[in-house]
Amino acid sequence: MLGKFFRKSESEPSNRVPPGQRLTTGFPVLTYGSTPEVSTVDWQFRVWGLAQEKTFTWAEFMALPQSDFTADFHCVTTWSKLDVQWTGVKVTDFMAAIEVDPQAVHIMEHCYGGYTTNIAMDDFHRAENFFAHTLFGQPLSPDHGGPLRLVVPHLYAWKSAKWINGLEFLDHTELGFWERNGYHHRGEPWAEERYSVRF
Ligand SMILES: Nc1nc2c(c(=O)[nH]1)N[C@H]1C(S)=C(S)[C@@H](COP(=O)(O)O)O[C@H]1N2
Ligand SMILES: [Mo]
């Protein structure tokens, strides 16, 4: 009985759509600028800053443990999509494969094409975050960030960097592209952290 109650309440969309958001059944593409076309042959992923520098090839990244994920996706422009299905690598599994200095409290996400977005370590190093290469059972298309993107379900989707190719570990906050242009530094959808008051 109790199990049934919880299942029902979890599947109730109104409990899962943050304030000011509306559901979409499609999956809109939201990209600033052009879409980089990156072949997995050339693809590299680099870690630097307050971490032991390391570069992964595609084969090395794919050799990390693989997991399936179902996550809701909230864009600050007010659309949300529930139950997106992905496959990829848990951030926690990735972090176990690198050496990060304990002083690193913040991260800059870097991407092919030059997009950046910043995230606090506490928001990044979480069990529910992941790098995705597969969307609904298909290889992630370039417009949705293929070959690899980050997904951070508990923050607005501008933190979910497409074409991600590096993490820069920092001992202080630096602002990424949208954060420098007026978006909130953190971007938590249930608190409607959409825009920065300092802007
Ligand atoms: N590299 C890069 N990543 C990005 C963006 C971008 O313009 N460039 N847009 C962000 C924004 S604002 C959103 S809402 C999501 C959109 O992902 P989608 O196009 O797969 O829906 O990607 C995020 N990641
Ligand atoms: Mo967005």
PDB file of N, CA and C and ligand atoms in Angstrom, residues 30-31 73-79 115 156-159 178 183, ligand 2:
ATOM      1  N   LEU A  30      18.721  23.651 -27.542  1.00  0.00           N
ATOM      2  CA  LEU A  30      19.072  24.994 -27.086  1.00  0.00           C
ATOM      3  C   LEU A  30      20.588  25.149 -27.149  1.00  0.00           C
ATOM      4  N   THR A  31      21.067  25.838 -28.151  1.00  0.00           N
ATOM      5  CA  THR A  31      22.506  26.005 -28.334  1.00  0.00           C
ATOM      6  C   THR A  31      22.803  27.455 -28.624  1.00  0.00           C
ATOM      7  N   PHE A  73      14.681  17.242 -16.942  1.00  0.00           N
ATOM      8  CA  PHE A  73      15.553  18.229 -17.595  1.00  0.00           C
ATOM      9  C   PHE A  73      14.812  19.563 -17.606  1.00  0.00           C
ATOM     10  N   HIS A  74      15.385  20.591 -17.012  1.00  0.00           N
ATOM     11  CA  HIS A  74      14.708  21.878 -16.858  1.00  0.00           C
ATOM     12  C   HIS A  74      15.536  23.003 -17.477  1.00  0.00           C
ATOM     13  N   CYS A  75      15.025  23.577 -18.569  1.00  0.00           N
ATOM     14  CA  CYS A  75      15.720  24.719 -19.193  1.00  0.00           C
ATOM     15  C   CYS A  75      15.174  26.015 -18.611  1.00  0.00           C
ATOM     16  N   VAL A  76      16.070  26.954 -18.363  1.00  0.00           N
ATOM     17  CA  VAL A  76      15.676  28.230 -17.755  1.00  0.00           C
ATOM     18  C   VAL A  76      14.705  29.017 -18.639  1.00  0.00           C
ATOM     19  N   THR A  77      14.651  28.722 -19.933  1.00  0.00           N
ATOM     20  CA  THR A  77      13.697  29.407 -20.806  1.00  0.00           C
ATOM     21  C   THR A  77      12.270  28.876 -20.617  1.00  0.00           C
ATOM     22  N   THR A  78      12.042  28.072 -19.594  1.00  0.00           N
ATOM     23  CA  THR A  78      10.764  27.608 -19.025  1.00  0.00           C
ATOM     24  C   THR A  78      10.230  26.273 -19.546  1.00  0.00           C
ATOM     25  N   TRP A  79      10.991  25.546 -20.360  1.00  0.00           N
ATOM     26  CA  TRP A  79      10.497  24.195 -20.692  1.00  0.00           C
ATOM     27  C   TRP A  79      11.199  23.149 -19.837  1.00  0.00           C
ATOM     28  N   TYR A 115      32.019  27.068 -25.293  1.00  0.00           N
ATOM     29  CA  TYR A 115      31.062  27.293 -24.195  1.00  0.00           C
ATOM     30  C   TYR A 115      31.701  26.879 -22.862  1.00  0.00           C
ATOM     31  N   TYR A 156      19.354  23.966 -13.486  1.00  0.00           N
ATOM     32  CA  TYR A 156      18.902  24.297 -14.837  1.00  0.00           C
ATOM     33  C   TYR A 156      19.898  23.748 -15.856  1.00  0.00           C
ATOM     34  N   ALA A 157      19.379  23.440 -17.021  1.00  0.00           N
ATOM     35  CA  ALA A 157      20.138  22.658 -18.002  1.00  0.00           C
ATOM     36  C   ALA A 157      21.314  23.400 -18.630  1.00  0.00           C
ATOM     37  N   TRP A 158      21.433  24.715 -18.388  1.00  0.00           N
ATOM     38  CA  TRP A 158      22.621  25.361 -18.960  1.00  0.00           C
ATOM     39  C   TRP A 158      23.898  24.863 -18.290  1.00  0.00           C
ATOM     40  N   LYS A 159      23.755  24.219 -17.096  1.00  0.00           N
ATOM     41  CA  LYS A 159      24.909  23.601 -16.433  1.00  0.00           C
ATOM     42  C   LYS A 159      25.280  22.257 -17.068  1.00  0.00           C
ATOM     43  N   TRP A 178      27.161  31.893 -19.631  1.00  0.00           N
ATOM     44  CA  TRP A 178      25.864  32.495 -19.280  1.00  0.00           C
ATOM     45  C   TRP A 178      25.915  33.194 -17.925  1.00  0.00           C
ATOM     46  N   TYR A 183      23.037  35.124 -16.021  1.00  0.00           N
ATOM     47  CA  TYR A 183      22.379  33.972 -15.408  1.00  0.00           C
ATOM     48  C   TYR A 183      22.899  33.791 -13.985  1.00  0.00           C
TER      49      TYR A 183
HETATM   50 MO    MO B   2      18.606  26.545 -21.377  1.00  0.00          MO
END
